[in-house]
PDB file of C-alpha atoms in Angstrom:
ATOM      1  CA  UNK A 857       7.895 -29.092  30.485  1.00  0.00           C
ATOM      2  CA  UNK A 858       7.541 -26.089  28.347  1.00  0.00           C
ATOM      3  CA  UNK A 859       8.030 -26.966  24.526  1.00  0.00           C
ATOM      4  CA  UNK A 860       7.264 -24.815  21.707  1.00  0.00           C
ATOM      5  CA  UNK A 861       7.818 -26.379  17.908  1.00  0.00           C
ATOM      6  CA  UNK A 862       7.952 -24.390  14.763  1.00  0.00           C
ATOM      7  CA  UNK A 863       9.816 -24.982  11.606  1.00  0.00           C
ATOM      8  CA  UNK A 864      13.244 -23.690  11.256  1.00  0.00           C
ATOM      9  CA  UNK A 865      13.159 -22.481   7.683  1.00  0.00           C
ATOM     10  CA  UNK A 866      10.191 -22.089   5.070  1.00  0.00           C
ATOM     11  CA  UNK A 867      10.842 -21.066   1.286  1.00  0.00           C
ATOM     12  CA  UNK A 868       7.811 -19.206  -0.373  1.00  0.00           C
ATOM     13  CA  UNK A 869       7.565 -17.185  -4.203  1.00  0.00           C
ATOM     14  CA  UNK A 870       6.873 -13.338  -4.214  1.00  0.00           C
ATOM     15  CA  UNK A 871       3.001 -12.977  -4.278  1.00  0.00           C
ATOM     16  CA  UNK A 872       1.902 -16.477  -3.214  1.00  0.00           C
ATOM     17  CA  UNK A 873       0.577 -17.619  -0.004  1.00  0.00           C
ATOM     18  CA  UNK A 874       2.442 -19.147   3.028  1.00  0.00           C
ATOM     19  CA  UNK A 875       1.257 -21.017   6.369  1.00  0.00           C
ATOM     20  CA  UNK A 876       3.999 -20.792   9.579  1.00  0.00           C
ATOM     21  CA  UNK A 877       2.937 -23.370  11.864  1.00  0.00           C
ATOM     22  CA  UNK A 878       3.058 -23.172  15.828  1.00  0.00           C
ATOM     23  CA  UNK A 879       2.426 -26.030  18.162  1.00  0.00           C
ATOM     24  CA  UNK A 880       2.699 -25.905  21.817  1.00  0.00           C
ATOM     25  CA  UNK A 881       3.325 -27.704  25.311  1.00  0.00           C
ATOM     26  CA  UNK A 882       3.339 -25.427  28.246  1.00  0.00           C
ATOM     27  CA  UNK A 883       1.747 -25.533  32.006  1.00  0.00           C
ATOM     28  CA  UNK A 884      -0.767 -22.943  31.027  1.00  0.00           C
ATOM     29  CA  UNK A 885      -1.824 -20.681  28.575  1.00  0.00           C
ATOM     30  CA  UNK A 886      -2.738 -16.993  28.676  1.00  0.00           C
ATOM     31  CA  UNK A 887      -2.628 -16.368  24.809  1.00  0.00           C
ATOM     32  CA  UNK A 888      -0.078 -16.896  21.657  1.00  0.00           C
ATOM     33  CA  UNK A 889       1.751 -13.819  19.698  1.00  0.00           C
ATOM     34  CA  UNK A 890       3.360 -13.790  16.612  1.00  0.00           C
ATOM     35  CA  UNK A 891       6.073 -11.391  16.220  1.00  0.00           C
ATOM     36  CA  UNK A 892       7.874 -10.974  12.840  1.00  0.00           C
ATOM     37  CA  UNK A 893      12.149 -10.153  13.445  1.00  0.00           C
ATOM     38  CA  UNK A 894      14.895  -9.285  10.403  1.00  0.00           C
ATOM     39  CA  UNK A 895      18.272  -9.825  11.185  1.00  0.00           C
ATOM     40  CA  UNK A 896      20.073  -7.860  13.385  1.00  0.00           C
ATOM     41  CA  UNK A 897      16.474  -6.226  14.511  1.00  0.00           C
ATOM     42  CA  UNK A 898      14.359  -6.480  17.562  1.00  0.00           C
ATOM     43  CA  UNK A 899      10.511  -8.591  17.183  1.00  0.00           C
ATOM     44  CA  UNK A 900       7.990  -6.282  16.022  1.00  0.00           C
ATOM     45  CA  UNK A 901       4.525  -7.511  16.884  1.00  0.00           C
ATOM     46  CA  UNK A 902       1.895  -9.124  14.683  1.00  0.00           C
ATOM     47  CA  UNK A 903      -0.708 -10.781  16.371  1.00  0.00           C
ATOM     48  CA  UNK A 904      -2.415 -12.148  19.323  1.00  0.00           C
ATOM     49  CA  UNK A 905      -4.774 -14.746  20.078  1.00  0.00           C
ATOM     50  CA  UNK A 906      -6.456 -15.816  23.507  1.00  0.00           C
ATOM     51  CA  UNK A 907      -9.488 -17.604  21.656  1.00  0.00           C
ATOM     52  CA  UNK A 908     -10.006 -20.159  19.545  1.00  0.00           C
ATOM     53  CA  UNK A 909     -10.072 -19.395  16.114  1.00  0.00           C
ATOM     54  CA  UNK A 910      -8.772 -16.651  13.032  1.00  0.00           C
ATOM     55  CA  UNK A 911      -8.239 -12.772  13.492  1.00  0.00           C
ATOM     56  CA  UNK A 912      -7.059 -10.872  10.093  1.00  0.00           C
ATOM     57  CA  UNK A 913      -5.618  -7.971  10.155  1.00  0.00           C
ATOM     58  CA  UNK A 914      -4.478  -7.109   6.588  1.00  0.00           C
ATOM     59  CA  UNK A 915      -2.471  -9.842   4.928  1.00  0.00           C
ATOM     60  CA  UNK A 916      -1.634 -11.610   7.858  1.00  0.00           C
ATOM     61  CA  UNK A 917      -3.996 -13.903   9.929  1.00  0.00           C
ATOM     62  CA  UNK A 918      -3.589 -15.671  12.806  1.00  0.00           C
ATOM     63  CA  UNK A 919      -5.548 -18.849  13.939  1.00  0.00           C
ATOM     64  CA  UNK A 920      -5.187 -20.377  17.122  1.00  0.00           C
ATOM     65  CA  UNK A 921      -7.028 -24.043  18.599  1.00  0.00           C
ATOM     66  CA  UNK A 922      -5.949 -24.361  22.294  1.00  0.00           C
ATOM     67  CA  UNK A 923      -7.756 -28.159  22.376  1.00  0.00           C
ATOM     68  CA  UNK A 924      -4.635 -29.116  19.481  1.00  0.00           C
ATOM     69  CA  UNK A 925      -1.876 -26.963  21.497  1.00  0.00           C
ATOM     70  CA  UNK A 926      -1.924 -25.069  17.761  1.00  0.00           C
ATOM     71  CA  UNK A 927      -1.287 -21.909  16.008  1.00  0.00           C
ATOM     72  CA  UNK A 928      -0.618 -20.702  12.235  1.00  0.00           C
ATOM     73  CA  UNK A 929       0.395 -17.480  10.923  1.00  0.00           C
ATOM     74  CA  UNK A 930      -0.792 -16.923   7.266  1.00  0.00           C
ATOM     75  CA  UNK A 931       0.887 -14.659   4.959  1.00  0.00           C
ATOM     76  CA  UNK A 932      -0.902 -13.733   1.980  1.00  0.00           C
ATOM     77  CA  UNK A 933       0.577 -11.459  -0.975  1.00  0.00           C
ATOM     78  CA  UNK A 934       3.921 -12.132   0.227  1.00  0.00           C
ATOM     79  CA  UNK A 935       6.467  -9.121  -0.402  1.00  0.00           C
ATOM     80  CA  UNK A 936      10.296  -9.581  -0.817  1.00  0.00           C
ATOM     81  CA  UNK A 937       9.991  -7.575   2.664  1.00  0.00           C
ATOM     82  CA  UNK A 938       8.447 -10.233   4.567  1.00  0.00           C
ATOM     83  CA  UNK A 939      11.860 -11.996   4.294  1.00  0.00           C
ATOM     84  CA  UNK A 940      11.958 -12.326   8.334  1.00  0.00           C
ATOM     85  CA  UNK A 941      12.168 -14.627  11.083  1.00  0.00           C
ATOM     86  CA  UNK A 942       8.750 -15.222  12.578  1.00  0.00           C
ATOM     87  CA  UNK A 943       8.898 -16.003  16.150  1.00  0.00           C
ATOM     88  CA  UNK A 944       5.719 -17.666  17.713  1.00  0.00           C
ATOM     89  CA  UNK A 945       5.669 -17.247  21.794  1.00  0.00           C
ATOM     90  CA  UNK A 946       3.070 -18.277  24.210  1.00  0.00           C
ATOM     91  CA  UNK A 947       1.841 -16.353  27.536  1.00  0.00           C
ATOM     92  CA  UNK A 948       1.838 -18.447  31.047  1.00  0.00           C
ATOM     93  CA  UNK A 949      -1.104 -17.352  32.974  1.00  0.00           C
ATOM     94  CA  UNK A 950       1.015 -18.289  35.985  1.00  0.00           C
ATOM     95  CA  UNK A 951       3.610 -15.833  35.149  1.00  0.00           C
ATOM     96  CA  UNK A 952       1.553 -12.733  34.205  1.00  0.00           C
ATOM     97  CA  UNK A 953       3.709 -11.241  31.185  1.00  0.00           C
ATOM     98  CA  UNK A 954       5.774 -13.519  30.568  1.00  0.00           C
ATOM     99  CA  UNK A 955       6.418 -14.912  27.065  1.00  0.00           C
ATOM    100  CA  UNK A 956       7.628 -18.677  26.288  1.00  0.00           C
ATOM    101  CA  UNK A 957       9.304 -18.628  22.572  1.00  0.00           C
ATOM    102  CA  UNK A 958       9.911 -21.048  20.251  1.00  0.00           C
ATOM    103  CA  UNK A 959      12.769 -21.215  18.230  1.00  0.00           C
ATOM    104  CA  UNK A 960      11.893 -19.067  15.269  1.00  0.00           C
ATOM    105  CA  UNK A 961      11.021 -19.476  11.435  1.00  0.00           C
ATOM    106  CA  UNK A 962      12.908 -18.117   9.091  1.00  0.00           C
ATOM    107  CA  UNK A 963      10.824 -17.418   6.207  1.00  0.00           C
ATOM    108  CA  UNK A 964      12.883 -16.891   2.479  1.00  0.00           C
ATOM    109  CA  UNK A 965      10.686 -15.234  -0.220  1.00  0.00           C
ATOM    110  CA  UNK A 966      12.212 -15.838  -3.688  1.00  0.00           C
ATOM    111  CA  UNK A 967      11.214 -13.738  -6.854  1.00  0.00           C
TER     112      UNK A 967
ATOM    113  CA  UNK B 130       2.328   2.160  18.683  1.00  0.00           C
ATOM    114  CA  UNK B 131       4.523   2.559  22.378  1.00  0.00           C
ATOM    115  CA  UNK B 132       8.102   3.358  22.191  1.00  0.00           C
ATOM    116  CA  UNK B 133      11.113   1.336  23.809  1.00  0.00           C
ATOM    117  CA  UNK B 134      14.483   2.897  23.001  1.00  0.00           C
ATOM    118  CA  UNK B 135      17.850   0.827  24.070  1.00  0.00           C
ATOM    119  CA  UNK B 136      20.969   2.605  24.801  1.00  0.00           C
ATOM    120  CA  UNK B 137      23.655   1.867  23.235  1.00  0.00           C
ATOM    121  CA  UNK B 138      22.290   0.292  20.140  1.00  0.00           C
ATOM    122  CA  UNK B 139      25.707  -1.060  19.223  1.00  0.00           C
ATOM    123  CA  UNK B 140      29.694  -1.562  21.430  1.00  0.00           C
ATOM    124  CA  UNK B 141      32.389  -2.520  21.496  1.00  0.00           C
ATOM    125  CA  UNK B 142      34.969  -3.524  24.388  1.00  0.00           C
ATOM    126  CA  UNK B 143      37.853  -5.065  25.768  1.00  0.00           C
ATOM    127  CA  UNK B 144      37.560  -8.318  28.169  1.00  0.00           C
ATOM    128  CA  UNK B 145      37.129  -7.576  32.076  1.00  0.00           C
ATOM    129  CA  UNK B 146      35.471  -4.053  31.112  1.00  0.00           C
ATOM    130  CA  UNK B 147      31.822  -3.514  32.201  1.00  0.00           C
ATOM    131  CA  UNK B 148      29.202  -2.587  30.169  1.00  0.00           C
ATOM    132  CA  UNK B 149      25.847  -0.526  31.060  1.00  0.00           C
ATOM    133  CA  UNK B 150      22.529  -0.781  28.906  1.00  0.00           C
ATOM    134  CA  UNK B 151      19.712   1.105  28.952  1.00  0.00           C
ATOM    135  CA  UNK B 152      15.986   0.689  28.371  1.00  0.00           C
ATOM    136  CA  UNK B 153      13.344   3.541  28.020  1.00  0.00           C
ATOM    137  CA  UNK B 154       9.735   3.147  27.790  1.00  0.00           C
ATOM    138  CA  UNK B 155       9.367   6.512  26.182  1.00  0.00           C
ATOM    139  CA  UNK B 156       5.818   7.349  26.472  1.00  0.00           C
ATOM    140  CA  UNK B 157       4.225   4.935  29.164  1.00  0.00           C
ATOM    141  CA  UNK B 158       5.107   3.649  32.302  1.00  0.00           C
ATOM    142  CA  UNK B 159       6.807   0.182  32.937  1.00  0.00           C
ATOM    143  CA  UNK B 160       6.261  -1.704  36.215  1.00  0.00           C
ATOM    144  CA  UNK B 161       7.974  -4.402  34.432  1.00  0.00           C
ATOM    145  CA  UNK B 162      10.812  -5.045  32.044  1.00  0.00           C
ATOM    146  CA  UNK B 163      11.922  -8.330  30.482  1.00  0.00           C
ATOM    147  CA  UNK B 164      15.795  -8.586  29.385  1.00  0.00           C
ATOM    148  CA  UNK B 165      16.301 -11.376  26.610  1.00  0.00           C
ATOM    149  CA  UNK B 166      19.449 -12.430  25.007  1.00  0.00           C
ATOM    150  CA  UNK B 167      19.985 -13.839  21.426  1.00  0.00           C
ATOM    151  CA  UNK B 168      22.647 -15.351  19.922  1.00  0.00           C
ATOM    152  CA  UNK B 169      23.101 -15.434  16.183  1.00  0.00           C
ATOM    153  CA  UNK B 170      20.024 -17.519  14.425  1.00  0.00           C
ATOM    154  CA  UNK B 171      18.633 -18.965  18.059  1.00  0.00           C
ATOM    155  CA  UNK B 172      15.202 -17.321  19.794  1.00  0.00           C
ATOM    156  CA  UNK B 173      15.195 -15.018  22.104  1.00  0.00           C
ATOM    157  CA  UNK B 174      16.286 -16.248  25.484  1.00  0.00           C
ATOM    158  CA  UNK B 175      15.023 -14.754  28.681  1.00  0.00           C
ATOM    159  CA  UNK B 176      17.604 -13.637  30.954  1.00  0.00           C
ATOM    160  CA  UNK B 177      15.617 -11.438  33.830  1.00  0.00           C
ATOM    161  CA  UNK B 178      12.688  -9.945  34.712  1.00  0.00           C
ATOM    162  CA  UNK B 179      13.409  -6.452  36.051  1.00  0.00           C
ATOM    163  CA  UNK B 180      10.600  -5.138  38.546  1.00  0.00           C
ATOM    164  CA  UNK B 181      10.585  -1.342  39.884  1.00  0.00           C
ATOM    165  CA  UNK B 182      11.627  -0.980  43.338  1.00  0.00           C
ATOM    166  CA  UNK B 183      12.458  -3.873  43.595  1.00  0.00           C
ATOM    167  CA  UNK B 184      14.568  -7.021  43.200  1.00  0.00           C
ATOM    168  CA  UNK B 185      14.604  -8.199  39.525  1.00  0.00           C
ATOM    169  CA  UNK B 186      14.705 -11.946  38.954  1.00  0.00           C
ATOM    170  CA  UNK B 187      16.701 -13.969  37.261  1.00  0.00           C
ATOM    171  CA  UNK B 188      16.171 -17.371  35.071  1.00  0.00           C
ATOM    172  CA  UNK B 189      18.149 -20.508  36.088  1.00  0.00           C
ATOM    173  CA  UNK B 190      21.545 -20.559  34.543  1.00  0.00           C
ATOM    174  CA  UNK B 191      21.880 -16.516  34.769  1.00  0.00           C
ATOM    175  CA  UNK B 192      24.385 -15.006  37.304  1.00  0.00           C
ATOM    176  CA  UNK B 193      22.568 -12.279  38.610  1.00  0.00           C
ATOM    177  CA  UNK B 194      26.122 -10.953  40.122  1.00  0.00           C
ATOM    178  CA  UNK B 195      27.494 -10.612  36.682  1.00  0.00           C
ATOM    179  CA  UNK B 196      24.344  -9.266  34.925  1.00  0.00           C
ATOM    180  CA  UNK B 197      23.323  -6.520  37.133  1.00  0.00           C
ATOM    181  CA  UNK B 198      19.689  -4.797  36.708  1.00  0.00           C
ATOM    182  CA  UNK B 199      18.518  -1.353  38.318  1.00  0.00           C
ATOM    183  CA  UNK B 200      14.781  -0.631  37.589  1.00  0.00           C
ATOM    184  CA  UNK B 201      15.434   3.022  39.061  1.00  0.00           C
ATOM    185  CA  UNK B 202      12.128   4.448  37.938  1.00  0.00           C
ATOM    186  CA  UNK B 203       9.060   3.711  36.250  1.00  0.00           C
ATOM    187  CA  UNK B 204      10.814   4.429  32.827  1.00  0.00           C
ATOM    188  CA  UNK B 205      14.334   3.145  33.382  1.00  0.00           C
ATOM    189  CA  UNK B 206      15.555  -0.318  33.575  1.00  0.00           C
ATOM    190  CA  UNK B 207      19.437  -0.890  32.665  1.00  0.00           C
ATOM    191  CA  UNK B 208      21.359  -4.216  32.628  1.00  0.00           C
ATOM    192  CA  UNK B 209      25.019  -4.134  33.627  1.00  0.00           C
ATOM    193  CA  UNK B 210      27.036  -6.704  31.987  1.00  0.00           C
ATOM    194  CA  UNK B 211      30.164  -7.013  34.650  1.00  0.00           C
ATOM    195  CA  UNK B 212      33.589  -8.175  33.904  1.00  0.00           C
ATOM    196  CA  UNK B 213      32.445  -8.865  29.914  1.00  0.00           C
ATOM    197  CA  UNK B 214      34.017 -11.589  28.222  1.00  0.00           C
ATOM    198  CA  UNK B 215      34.338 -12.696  24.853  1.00  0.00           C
ATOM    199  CA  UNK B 216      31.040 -15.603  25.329  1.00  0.00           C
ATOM    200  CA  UNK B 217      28.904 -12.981  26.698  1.00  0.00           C
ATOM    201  CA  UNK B 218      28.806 -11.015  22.990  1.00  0.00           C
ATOM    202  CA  UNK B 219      25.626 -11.173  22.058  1.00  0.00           C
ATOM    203  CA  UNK B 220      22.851  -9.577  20.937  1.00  0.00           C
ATOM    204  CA  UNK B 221      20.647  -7.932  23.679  1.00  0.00           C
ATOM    205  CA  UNK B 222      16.934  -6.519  23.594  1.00  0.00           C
ATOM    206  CA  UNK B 223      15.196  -5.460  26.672  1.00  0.00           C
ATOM    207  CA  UNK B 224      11.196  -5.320  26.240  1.00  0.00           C
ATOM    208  CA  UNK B 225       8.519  -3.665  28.516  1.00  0.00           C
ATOM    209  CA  UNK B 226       4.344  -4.934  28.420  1.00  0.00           C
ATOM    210  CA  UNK B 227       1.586  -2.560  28.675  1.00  0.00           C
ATOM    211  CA  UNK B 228      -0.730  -3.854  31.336  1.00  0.00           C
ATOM    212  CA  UNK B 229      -3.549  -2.606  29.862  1.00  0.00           C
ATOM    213  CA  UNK B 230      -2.600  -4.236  26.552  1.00  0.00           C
ATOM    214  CA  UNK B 231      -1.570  -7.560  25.627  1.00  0.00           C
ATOM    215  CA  UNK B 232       1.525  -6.701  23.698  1.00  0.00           C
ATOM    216  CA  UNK B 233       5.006  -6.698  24.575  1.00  0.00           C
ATOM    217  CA  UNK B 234       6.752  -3.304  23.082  1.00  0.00           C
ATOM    218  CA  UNK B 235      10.717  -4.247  22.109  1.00  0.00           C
ATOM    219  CA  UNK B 236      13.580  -1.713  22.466  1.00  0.00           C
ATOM    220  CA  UNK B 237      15.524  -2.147  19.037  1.00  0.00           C
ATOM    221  CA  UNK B 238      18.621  -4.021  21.149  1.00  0.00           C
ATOM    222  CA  UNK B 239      22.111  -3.484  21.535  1.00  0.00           C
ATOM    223  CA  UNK B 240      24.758  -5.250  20.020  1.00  0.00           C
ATOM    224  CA  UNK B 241      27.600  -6.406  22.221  1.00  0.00           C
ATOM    225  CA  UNK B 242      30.824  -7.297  21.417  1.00  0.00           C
ATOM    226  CA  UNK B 243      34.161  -8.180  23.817  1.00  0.00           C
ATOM    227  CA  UNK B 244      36.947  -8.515  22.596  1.00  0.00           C
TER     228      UNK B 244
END
């Protein structure tokens, strides 16, 4: 079956560093996003990886290992702003565009 | 970035009504459109995939005779919610890929509640 696992909540200080991890089960795999949602908001889009490996873009990174079935999404610098769920979803290549999601982390900054 | 709008972003109505939702890719053209649902602090759940010009299909468990999509044009998709009732309030975000792109552009969702 399809199974994608990522911690429900994560707690993190204003500036420091956090790690969301991502790990997956599907039938096949076409590439992982990471989309950041607040409350009440639809996902915005973060990042995408098809290959294995980290792509930066700013202070978030993405890393991705399709032999582990893993993914992380690292926040650096963290902002009170980057109080958000962060939804990690994975792309079937048997079903072009569409987008297997796990359950969401919601990711608490404190001061 | 692309632009999805939703339409109405938030309602309100009374059990047995039926309500109409629109999605807009505003400034490319969308073969395909995915409708999700979410209820409060769950994912995003995958209700349909709308195609244009033709049949949109739906994900086990969804009655496609009470959630009704039109994709009339390359632009327009909109889900009809039919004879609401208070278990189908929920939040509801319709989303639309580029193909030449690998992201998925989100309308900002519409907030449904039956009373």
């Amino acid at each position: 079956g399809q199974n994608i696992d990522q911690p429900t909540e994560m707690t993190a200080t204003e500036g420091a560093i956090v790690q969301i991890n991502c790990t997956y089960q599907t039938s096949g795999f076409n590439g992982l996003f990471w989309y950041q949602q607040h409350a009440g908001e639809a996902p915005t889009f973060l990042s995408y990886n098809v290959l294995d490996g980290l792509e930066e873009k700013g202070r978030f990174s993405s890393f991705l290992s399709r032999s582990k079935g893993y993914s992380y999404l690292l926040l650096k610098e963290l902002q009170m702003k980057d109080s958000a769920s962060y939804l990690c979803a994975v792309r079937d290549e048997y079903s072009n565009y569409q987008l297997i999601w796990g359950a969401g982390t919601k990711l608490i900054i404190k001061p | 970035g692309a632009v999805v709008s939703q339409h109405p972003s938030r309602v309100i109505c009374k059990s047995g009504t039926s309500v109409k939702i629109e999605c807009r890719s505003l400034d490319f053209q969308a073969t395909t459109m995915f409708w999700y649902r979410q209820f409060p602090k769950q994912s995003l759940m995958l209700m349909a995939t709308s195609n244009e010009g033709s049949k949109a299909t739906y994900e086990q468990g969804v009655e496609k005779d009470k959630f009704l999509i039109n994709h009339a044009s390359l632009t327009l998709s909109t889900l009809t919610v039919t004879s609401a009732h208070p278990e189908d309030s929920s939040f509801y975000i319709c989303s639309a890929p580029i193909l030449a792109s690998n992201e998925q552009f989100f309308g900002p969702g519409t907030r449904l509640t039956v009373l």
